[in-house]
Short mmCIF file of C-alpha atoms in Angstrom, two decimals:
data_model
loop_
_atom_site.label_atom_id
_atom_site.label_comp_id
_atom_site.label_asym_id
_atom_site.label_seq_id
_atom_site.Cartn_x
_atom_site.Cartn_y
_atom_site.Cartn_z
CA MET C 27 85.37 74.51 -53.74
CA ASN C 28 86.57 71.28 -52.19
CA PRO C 29 85.43 68.47 -54.46
CA ALA C 30 85.47 66.08 -51.52
CA ALA C 31 82.92 68.19 -49.70
CA THR C 32 79.56 66.99 -51.07
CA PRO C 33 76.09 67.44 -49.63
CA ASP C 34 76.16 63.84 -48.58
CA SER C 35 79.54 64.09 -46.84
CA PRO C 36 79.88 65.04 -43.17
CA ASP C 37 82.18 67.92 -44.05
CA SER C 38 79.61 69.60 -46.25
CA GLY C 39 77.24 70.18 -43.41
CA GLY C 40 74.38 68.54 -45.39
CA THR C 41 72.13 65.69 -44.36
CA SER C 42 73.32 62.18 -45.10
CA HIS C 43 71.08 60.14 -47.48
CA GLN C 44 73.01 56.91 -47.39
CA LYS C 45 70.77 53.84 -47.97
CA HIS C 46 70.19 51.73 -44.90
CA VAL C 47 71.01 48.08 -45.34
CA MET C 48 68.68 45.80 -43.31
CA THR C 49 70.20 43.16 -41.18
CA ALA C 50 69.09 39.55 -41.42
CA ASP C 51 66.82 39.93 -38.38
CA GLU C 52 65.24 43.10 -39.76
CA ARG C 53 64.56 41.45 -43.13
CA ALA C 54 63.02 38.43 -41.45
CA GLU C 55 60.75 40.70 -39.41
CA TYR C 56 59.81 42.65 -42.54
CA GLU C 57 58.92 39.47 -44.42
CA ARG C 58 56.86 38.25 -41.47
CA LEU C 59 54.90 41.49 -41.30
CA ARG C 60 54.38 41.49 -45.07
CA ARG C 61 53.04 37.92 -45.02
CA HIS C 62 50.81 38.77 -42.08
CA ALA C 63 49.36 41.80 -43.92
CA ALA C 64 48.81 39.69 -47.05
CA VAL C 65 47.05 36.97 -45.05
CA ARG C 66 44.85 39.52 -43.30
CA HIS C 67 44.00 41.19 -46.60
CA ARG C 68 43.12 37.80 -48.07
CA ARG C 69 40.91 36.98 -45.10
CA VAL C 70 39.10 40.31 -45.40
CA ARG C 71 38.43 39.60 -49.07
CA GLN C 72 37.19 36.11 -48.24
CA VAL C 73 34.82 37.42 -45.56
CA GLY C 74 33.53 40.16 -47.86
CA ALA C 75 33.01 37.70 -50.72
CA SER C 76 31.19 35.29 -48.39
CA VAL C 77 28.81 38.00 -47.18
CA LEU C 78 28.07 39.10 -50.76
CA LEU C 79 27.52 35.50 -51.80
CA LEU C 80 25.15 34.85 -48.90
CA LEU C 81 23.07 37.89 -49.81
CA ALA C 82 22.97 36.87 -53.47
CA LEU C 83 21.85 33.33 -52.66
CA LEU C 84 19.14 34.50 -50.25
CA LEU C 85 17.80 36.94 -52.85
CA ALA C 86 18.01 34.53 -55.80
CA PRO C 87 14.63 32.75 -55.30
CA LEU C 88 12.88 36.04 -54.51
CA ALA C 89 14.42 37.59 -57.62
CA VAL C 90 13.08 34.79 -59.82
CA VAL C 91 9.59 35.07 -58.34
CA ALA C 92 9.66 38.87 -58.51
CA ALA C 93 10.70 38.83 -62.17
CA TRP C 94 7.92 36.34 -62.95
CA VAL C 95 5.29 38.44 -61.17
CA GLN C 96 6.44 41.67 -62.78
CA ASP C 97 6.62 40.06 -66.22
CA THR C 98 3.19 38.45 -65.96
CA VAL C 99 1.52 41.59 -64.65
CA SER C 100 3.11 44.11 -66.99
CA ASP C 101 3.11 42.14 -70.27
CA THR C 102 -0.37 41.52 -71.68
CA ASP C 103 0.85 38.95 -74.21
CA ARG C 104 2.66 37.05 -71.49
CA TYR C 105 -0.42 37.11 -69.28
CA VAL C 106 -2.62 35.79 -72.10
CA GLN C 107 -0.07 33.04 -72.76
CA THR C 108 -0.29 32.15 -69.09
CA VAL C 109 -4.07 31.81 -68.80
CA ALA C 110 -4.97 30.77 -72.36
CA PRO C 111 -4.39 27.01 -71.82
CA LEU C 112 -7.01 26.96 -69.06
CA ALA C 113 -9.77 27.05 -71.71
CA SER C 114 -8.49 23.79 -73.23
CA GLU C 115 -7.73 21.92 -70.00
CA PRO C 116 -10.22 18.98 -69.80
CA PRO C 117 -10.59 19.14 -65.98
CA VAL C 118 -11.37 22.87 -66.12
CA GLN C 119 -13.77 22.35 -69.03
CA ASP C 120 -15.54 19.56 -67.13
CA ALA C 121 -15.90 21.77 -64.05
CA VAL C 122 -17.45 24.60 -66.10
CA ILE C 123 -19.70 22.20 -68.04
CA ASN C 124 -21.01 20.52 -64.89
CA ARG C 125 -21.57 23.85 -63.15
CA LEU C 126 -23.56 25.34 -66.04
CA THR C 127 -25.48 22.12 -66.75
CA ASP C 128 -26.57 21.87 -63.11
CA ARG C 129 -27.84 25.44 -63.14
CA VAL C 130 -29.83 24.95 -66.33
CA VAL C 131 -31.40 21.69 -65.19
CA ASP C 132 -32.25 23.21 -61.80
CA ASN C 133 -34.19 25.94 -63.60
CA VAL C 134 -36.20 23.48 -65.71
CA ASP C 135 -39.31 22.50 -63.70
CA VAL C 136 -39.59 18.89 -64.82
CA ALA C 137 -42.00 18.08 -61.99
CA ALA C 138 -44.44 20.70 -63.26
CA VAL C 139 -44.35 19.13 -66.71
CA THR C 140 -45.09 15.64 -65.40
CA ASP C 141 -47.81 17.00 -63.08
CA SER C 142 -49.48 18.76 -65.99
CA LEU C 143 -49.30 15.60 -68.08
CA THR C 144 -50.73 13.48 -65.25
CA LYS C 145 -53.62 15.94 -64.72
CA ALA C 146 -54.38 16.02 -68.43
CA LEU C 147 -54.51 12.24 -68.59
CA GLN C 148 -56.74 12.10 -65.54
CA ASP C 149 -59.09 14.67 -67.02
CA ALA C 150 -59.18 12.70 -70.25
CA GLY C 151 -60.19 9.57 -68.35
CA ALA C 152 -57.03 7.62 -69.06
CA PRO C 153 -56.58 4.27 -67.32
CA PRO C 154 -54.86 4.38 -63.91
CA ARG C 155 -51.84 2.48 -65.27
CA VAL C 156 -51.28 5.19 -67.87
CA VAL C 157 -51.61 7.91 -65.24
CA GLU C 158 -49.13 6.15 -62.98
CA GLY C 159 -46.74 5.81 -65.93
CA ALA C 160 -46.95 9.55 -66.54
CA GLU C 161 -46.10 10.21 -62.90
CA ALA C 162 -43.01 7.98 -63.23
CA LEU C 163 -41.71 10.02 -66.17
CA GLU C 164 -40.12 12.71 -63.99
CA ALA C 165 -36.74 10.97 -63.52
CA PRO C 166 -36.30 9.87 -67.17
CA LEU C 167 -37.42 13.29 -68.39
CA ARG C 168 -34.96 15.04 -66.07
CA ASN C 169 -32.16 12.75 -67.31
CA ALA C 170 -33.12 13.46 -70.90
CA VAL C 171 -33.08 17.21 -70.28
CA ARG C 172 -29.70 16.95 -68.59
CA THR C 173 -28.28 14.90 -71.46
CA VAL C 174 -29.39 17.44 -74.06
CA VAL C 175 -28.21 20.43 -72.00
CA ASP C 176 -24.88 18.76 -71.25
CA ARG C 177 -24.35 18.04 -74.95
CA ILE C 178 -25.02 21.67 -75.93
CA VAL C 179 -22.89 23.13 -73.13
CA THR C 180 -20.07 20.71 -73.94
CA ARG C 181 -20.19 21.73 -77.61
CA VAL C 182 -19.83 25.37 -76.61
CA ILE C 183 -17.07 24.93 -74.03
CA THR C 184 -14.93 22.61 -76.17
CA SER C 185 -15.23 24.67 -79.37
CA ASP C 186 -12.53 26.85 -80.88
CA ALA C 187 -14.90 29.77 -80.54
CA PHE C 188 -14.81 29.41 -76.76
CA GLN C 189 -11.00 29.38 -76.84
CA GLN C 190 -11.05 32.63 -78.82
CA VAL C 191 -13.61 34.20 -76.50
CA TRP C 192 -11.55 33.15 -73.50
CA GLU C 193 -8.34 34.65 -74.86
CA GLY C 194 -10.08 37.83 -75.98
CA ALA C 195 -11.76 38.30 -72.63
CA ASN C 196 -8.49 37.82 -70.77
CA ARG C 197 -6.64 40.18 -73.06
CA ARG C 198 -9.24 42.89 -72.42
CA SER C 199 -9.34 42.25 -68.71
CA HIS C 200 -5.62 41.91 -68.11
CA ALA C 201 -5.93 44.57 -65.43
CA ALA C 202 -7.83 41.96 -63.39
CA VAL C 203 -4.54 40.44 -62.28
CA VAL C 204 -3.43 43.79 -60.92
CA ASN C 205 -6.78 44.14 -59.19
CA MET C 206 -6.37 40.76 -57.51
CA LEU C 207 -2.84 41.56 -56.34
CA THR C 208 -3.85 44.98 -55.03
CA GLY C 209 -7.14 43.79 -53.55
CA ASP C 210 -9.40 45.74 -55.93
CA ARG C 211 -12.77 44.11 -56.54
CA GLU C 212 -12.97 44.47 -60.29
CA GLY C 213 -12.00 42.37 -63.29
CA ALA C 214 -12.06 38.66 -64.13
CA LEU C 215 -9.69 37.66 -61.36
CA ARG C 216 -10.38 39.31 -58.04
CA ALA C 217 -10.16 38.92 -54.30
CA GLU C 218 -13.34 38.55 -52.27
CA GLY C 219 -12.61 38.46 -48.57
CA ASP C 220 -10.31 35.48 -48.04
CA THR C 221 -10.99 33.95 -51.48
CA VAL C 222 -9.61 34.45 -54.98
CA GLN C 223 -12.33 34.06 -57.59
CA LEU C 224 -12.41 33.76 -61.38
CA ASP C 225 -15.26 35.54 -63.16
CA VAL C 226 -16.72 33.43 -66.02
CA GLY C 227 -19.54 35.83 -66.75
CA GLU C 228 -18.89 36.05 -70.49
CA VAL C 229 -18.90 32.27 -70.74
CA VAL C 230 -22.20 32.11 -68.87
CA ASP C 231 -23.75 34.66 -71.24
CA GLN C 232 -22.64 32.75 -74.32
CA VAL C 233 -23.88 29.39 -73.02
CA ARG C 234 -27.19 30.95 -72.00
CA GLU C 235 -27.70 32.41 -75.47
CA ARG C 236 -26.87 29.10 -77.17
CA LEU C 237 -29.29 27.19 -74.95
CA VAL C 238 -32.11 29.67 -75.58
CA ASP C 239 -31.49 29.44 -79.33
CA ALA C 240 -31.69 25.64 -79.04
CA GLY C 241 -35.17 25.89 -77.51
CA PHE C 242 -34.33 25.82 -73.80
CA GLU C 243 -36.07 29.03 -72.85
CA LYS C 244 -35.62 28.18 -69.18
CA ALA C 245 -31.89 28.67 -69.67
CA SER C 246 -32.53 32.41 -69.63
CA ALA C 247 -33.14 31.99 -65.92
CA ILE C 248 -29.52 31.06 -65.18
CA PRO C 249 -28.76 33.43 -62.30
CA ASP C 250 -26.31 36.24 -62.86
CA THR C 251 -25.06 35.76 -59.33
CA ASP C 252 -23.51 32.39 -60.23
CA ARG C 253 -20.76 33.75 -62.44
CA THR C 254 -17.64 33.01 -60.42
CA ILE C 255 -15.46 30.01 -59.63
CA THR C 256 -13.55 30.05 -56.35
CA LEU C 257 -9.93 29.24 -57.06
CA PHE C 258 -8.78 29.03 -53.43
CA GLU C 259 -9.50 30.24 -49.95
CA THR C 260 -6.89 31.34 -47.44
CA GLU C 261 -6.77 33.43 -44.33
CA GLN C 262 -3.36 34.73 -45.43
CA LEU C 263 -4.64 36.38 -48.62
CA GLY C 264 -4.05 39.88 -47.25
CA LYS C 265 -0.43 39.09 -46.41
CA ALA C 266 0.04 37.42 -49.79
CA GLN C 267 -1.27 40.53 -51.53
CA ASP C 268 1.15 42.71 -49.58
CA ALA C 269 4.02 40.40 -50.51
CA MET C 270 2.97 40.35 -54.16
CA ARG C 271 2.75 44.12 -54.31
CA LEU C 272 6.23 44.36 -52.85
CA LEU C 273 7.56 41.81 -55.31
CA ASP C 274 5.91 43.70 -58.16
CA VAL C 275 7.71 46.89 -57.12
CA LEU C 276 11.03 45.06 -56.75
CA GLY C 277 10.51 42.95 -59.86
CA THR C 278 12.77 45.10 -61.99
CA TRP C 279 15.58 45.84 -59.54
CA LEU C 280 15.77 42.73 -57.37
CA PRO C 281 17.14 40.48 -60.16
CA VAL C 282 19.68 43.16 -61.11
CA LEU C 283 20.76 43.52 -57.48
CA THR C 284 21.15 39.75 -57.15
CA VAL C 285 23.33 39.50 -60.25
CA VAL C 286 25.48 42.43 -59.10
CA LEU C 287 25.99 40.88 -55.65
CA ALA C 288 26.98 37.54 -57.19
CA ALA C 289 29.41 39.25 -59.57
CA LEU C 290 30.95 41.25 -56.73
CA ALA C 291 31.34 38.07 -54.69
CA VAL C 292 33.30 36.45 -57.52
CA TRP C 293 35.38 39.59 -58.14
CA THR C 294 36.16 40.16 -54.43
CA ALA C 295 37.21 36.60 -53.67
CA PRO C 296 40.96 35.87 -53.84
CA ALA C 297 40.31 32.76 -55.99
CA HIS C 298 37.89 33.94 -58.70
CA ARG C 299 37.41 30.55 -60.36
CA VAL C 300 36.69 28.76 -57.11
CA MET C 301 34.22 31.43 -56.03
CA LEU C 302 32.50 31.27 -59.44
CA MET C 303 32.09 27.53 -58.98
CA ILE C 304 30.76 28.01 -55.44
CA THR C 305 28.37 30.76 -56.55
CA ALA C 306 27.00 28.69 -59.43
CA THR C 307 26.54 25.68 -57.16
CA GLY C 308 24.77 27.81 -54.56
CA VAL C 309 22.43 29.29 -57.15
CA GLY C 310 21.63 25.78 -58.39
CA VAL C 311 20.82 24.66 -54.85
CA MET C 312 18.53 27.67 -54.34
CA MET C 313 16.70 26.88 -57.58
CA VAL C 314 16.12 23.33 -56.33
CA VAL C 315 14.78 24.82 -53.09
CA LEU C 316 12.43 27.04 -55.09
CA LEU C 317 11.13 24.05 -57.09
CA VAL C 318 10.50 22.17 -53.85
CA ALA C 319 8.71 25.23 -52.43
CA LEU C 320 6.45 25.38 -55.49
CA ALA C 321 5.56 21.72 -54.99
CA VAL C 322 4.74 22.38 -51.32
CA VAL C 323 2.63 25.42 -52.19
CA ARG C 324 0.81 23.31 -54.78
CA ARG C 325 -0.10 20.76 -52.10
CA VAL C 326 -1.26 23.49 -49.72
CA TYR C 327 -3.33 25.09 -52.50
CA LEU C 328 -5.04 21.81 -53.41
CA ASP C 329 -5.84 21.16 -49.74
CA SER C 330 -7.36 24.63 -49.41
CA VAL C 331 -9.84 24.18 -52.28
CA PRO C 332 -13.14 22.62 -51.14
CA PRO C 333 -14.15 19.77 -53.48
CA ALA C 334 -17.62 21.27 -53.69
CA ALA C 335 -16.17 24.51 -55.05
CA LEU C 336 -13.71 22.99 -57.54
CA PRO C 337 -12.68 19.40 -58.30
CA ALA C 338 -9.14 18.47 -57.33
CA ASP C 339 -8.01 17.78 -60.91
CA ALA C 340 -9.35 21.14 -62.09
CA ALA C 341 -7.63 22.93 -59.20
CA ALA C 342 -4.36 21.16 -60.05
CA ALA C 343 -4.67 22.15 -63.71
CA ILE C 344 -5.28 25.79 -62.74
CA TYR C 345 -2.25 25.92 -60.43
CA ASP C 346 0.06 24.16 -62.88
CA THR C 347 -1.02 26.48 -65.69
CA PHE C 348 -0.50 29.65 -63.68
CA VAL C 349 2.99 28.78 -62.42
CA ARG C 350 4.36 26.91 -65.44
CA PHE C 351 6.44 29.88 -66.66
CA LEU C 352 7.87 30.30 -63.15
CA ARG C 353 8.81 26.62 -63.13
CA ASP C 354 10.38 26.95 -66.58
CA SER C 355 12.48 29.94 -65.50
CA THR C 356 13.63 28.14 -62.35
CA ARG C 357 14.64 25.04 -64.29
CA THR C 358 16.46 27.16 -66.85
CA LEU C 359 18.47 28.92 -64.15
CA LEU C 360 19.23 25.55 -62.55
CA VAL C 361 20.65 24.25 -65.84
CA VAL C 362 22.66 27.46 -66.37
CA ALA C 363 24.08 27.19 -62.83
CA VAL C 364 25.10 23.55 -63.36
CA ILE C 365 26.78 24.38 -66.67
CA THR C 366 28.61 27.36 -65.14
CA ALA C 367 29.89 25.30 -62.21
CA LEU C 368 31.01 22.53 -64.55
CA VAL C 369 32.88 24.95 -66.84
CA ALA C 370 34.57 26.61 -63.85
CA TYR C 371 35.69 23.20 -62.60
CA LEU C 372 37.01 22.12 -66.00
CA TYR C 373 39.28 25.17 -66.05
CA GLY C 374 40.78 24.16 -62.70
CA PRO C 375 43.80 22.05 -61.72
CA GLY C 376 41.86 18.93 -60.75
CA ARG C 377 42.94 15.62 -62.26
CA PRO C 378 39.59 14.96 -64.04
CA ALA C 379 39.62 18.52 -65.41
CA ARG C 380 43.18 18.07 -66.72
CA ALA C 381 42.21 14.74 -68.28
CA VAL C 382 39.22 16.30 -70.07
CA ARG C 383 41.34 19.19 -71.35
CA ALA C 384 44.08 16.83 -72.50
CA THR C 385 41.57 14.62 -74.33
CA ALA C 386 40.04 17.64 -76.04
CA GLU C 387 43.50 18.92 -76.97
CA ARG C 388 44.50 15.59 -78.49
CA GLY C 389 41.26 15.40 -80.46
CA THR C 390 41.47 18.91 -81.92
CA THR C 391 45.19 18.50 -82.62
CA ALA C 392 44.56 15.27 -84.51
CA ALA C 393 41.76 16.93 -86.49
CA GLY C 394 44.00 19.92 -87.29
CA GLN C 395 46.82 17.62 -88.41
CA GLY C 396 44.34 15.76 -90.59
CA LEU C 397 43.34 19.01 -92.28
CA ARG C 398 46.98 19.93 -92.74
CA GLY C 399 47.63 16.51 -94.25
CA LEU C 400 44.90 17.23 -96.79
CA GLY C 401 46.69 20.41 -97.74
CA VAL C 402 44.36 22.72 -95.82
CA GLY C 403 46.59 24.92 -93.66
CA THR C 404 45.42 27.96 -91.72
CA GLY C 405 48.76 29.79 -91.70
CA SER C 406 48.93 33.06 -89.80
CA THR C 407 45.24 32.89 -88.92
CA GLY C 408 45.71 29.56 -87.15
CA HIS C 409 48.84 30.87 -85.46
CA TRP C 410 46.94 33.92 -84.20
CA LEU C 411 44.13 31.69 -82.87
CA ALA C 412 46.67 29.52 -81.07
CA GLU C 413 48.40 32.52 -79.51
CA HIS C 414 45.13 34.14 -78.39
CA ARG C 415 43.17 31.06 -77.34
CA ALA C 416 42.24 32.51 -73.95
CA TRP C 417 40.78 35.63 -75.58
CA THR C 418 38.83 33.72 -78.22
CA THR C 419 37.47 31.28 -75.63
CA GLY C 420 36.39 34.13 -73.37
CA GLY C 421 34.78 35.90 -76.33
CA VAL C 422 32.75 32.83 -77.28
CA ILE C 423 31.60 32.30 -73.67
CA ALA C 424 30.68 35.99 -73.35
CA ALA C 425 28.74 35.84 -76.63
CA GLY C 426 26.81 32.80 -75.40
CA ALA C 427 25.95 34.52 -72.12
CA LEU C 428 24.84 37.63 -74.00
CA ALA C 429 22.64 35.53 -76.29
CA LEU C 430 20.87 34.05 -73.28
CA LEU C 431 20.41 37.49 -71.72
CA LEU C 432 18.88 38.86 -74.92
CA TRP C 433 16.75 35.75 -75.49
CA ASN C 434 13.08 36.40 -74.75
CA HIS C 435 12.27 34.04 -71.88
CA PRO C 436 14.95 31.37 -72.54
CA THR C 437 14.04 27.78 -71.79
CA VAL C 438 16.16 24.72 -71.06
CA GLY C 439 16.06 23.97 -74.78
CA ALA C 440 17.40 27.45 -75.56
CA VAL C 441 20.24 26.96 -73.06
CA ALA C 442 21.10 23.61 -74.64
CA LEU C 443 21.09 25.20 -78.11
CA VAL C 444 23.36 28.08 -77.09
CA LEU C 445 25.69 25.69 -75.26
CA GLY C 446 25.90 23.38 -78.27
CA VAL C 447 26.68 26.25 -80.63
CA ALA C 448 29.35 27.65 -78.27
CA VAL C 449 31.03 24.25 -77.86
CA ALA C 450 30.96 23.70 -81.63
CA ILE C 451 32.57 27.10 -82.25
CA LEU C 452 35.29 26.42 -79.66
CA ILE C 453 36.05 23.05 -81.28
CA VAL C 454 36.26 24.61 -84.74
CA LEU C 455 38.57 27.36 -83.47
CA ALA C 456 40.83 24.79 -81.76
CA ILE C 457 41.01 22.71 -84.96
CA LEU C 458 41.88 25.79 -87.03
CA ALA C 459 44.60 26.71 -84.54
CA ALA C 460 46.06 23.19 -84.72
CA ALA C 461 45.93 23.23 -88.53
CA ALA C 462 48.51 26.03 -88.64
CA GLY C 463 51.30 23.53 -88.09
CA PRO C 464 54.81 24.06 -86.69
CA ALA C 465 56.20 25.12 -90.07
CA ASP C 466 53.55 27.76 -90.56
CA ARG C 467 54.09 29.11 -87.06
CA ALA C 468 57.85 29.28 -87.54
CA ALA C 469 57.32 31.19 -90.79
CA ASP C 470 54.97 33.56 -88.99
CA ARG C 471 57.57 34.26 -86.33
CA ALA C 472 60.27 34.89 -88.97
CA ALA C 473 58.10 37.29 -90.98
CA PRO C 474 58.92 40.98 -90.37
#
């Protein structure tokens, strides 16, 4: 066999596999095409991330409202917490007291009493001045009756017993909220045509019994038909019920979908940190929009309530009580969004961010050197913390986020507490890392 005849040689009859060397022009064209493909890929990722972000931001307010509706409807304790303060709101108490007092006084026939007294005096031959005085007693007697009735009704409505009755009644009739949202005409809170009404029948029964026991037998004539308070009237109630039913169905999955879309937007974007900052800022803006929308709806609600049906201050107290947990959740998310955007910025290359990081580094380094000067060195532990600072920082941030997720209805105070604890832990870890000292780290590196 001829050793010169190889498969790669022309004499062997095989196919040549010699590597092609690109010319300068070919390499330039290759680099141009590669850059073009990279730019196009980057643009596709940017467009995809932008679409995901837009969907997440549009769904964010609906997700908050849906979660609030689903939580309030499905959790009896949460529902009772929502409506319980109404029994202790002075404007609501005044509205109930005035309504019940008016009904009792209207059923006391003061004119018949004064007429009977006048006739008795006339039959007894009393002087005309005395008879005229008896006829003039109707107004003072009516005022006296109203004063006594008002005092008794006020004592009942402002008592702790009424608060307990109110909470117990709402706990038993929690299904009334579902009835109102679905349009059923049962329960304490229900829809009647274009109005939403609150049934205070149990309160009426208790006040009626107390008045009868106090000697006002006429109180037993308080009509059973006057047992509701109109909360608001609107021609759009049917559409609102449809929207609420839809939100109730989506209450569980809409928040999850929103979070997934936001996470995908951050993951898809070429610059993850920048997109995280943009996403957090957008969520914060949408929470501000939701707070403004709640204020507008409040104004519309107050304008829709006739003063004869419910005083303006009582209507405001009812609205503020019902939506306070929604407001709290919106404010909490706003604070979380601001903190997230700020943290994402501080990890960036901006001059203020670098200055903050440098200041923090100098402070923790000085504290670590102070500990080392006192003879407190962290040795290999401090060296490990210094070498794995990114992992420890990410772990602390992840733990803080998990704590907020597992927190039952976190508030702004809860966010501030978790943030403070996380920052304190990060500072302690940085000080421990700095306390290792150059000598300790050199010894760690030399150890087998």
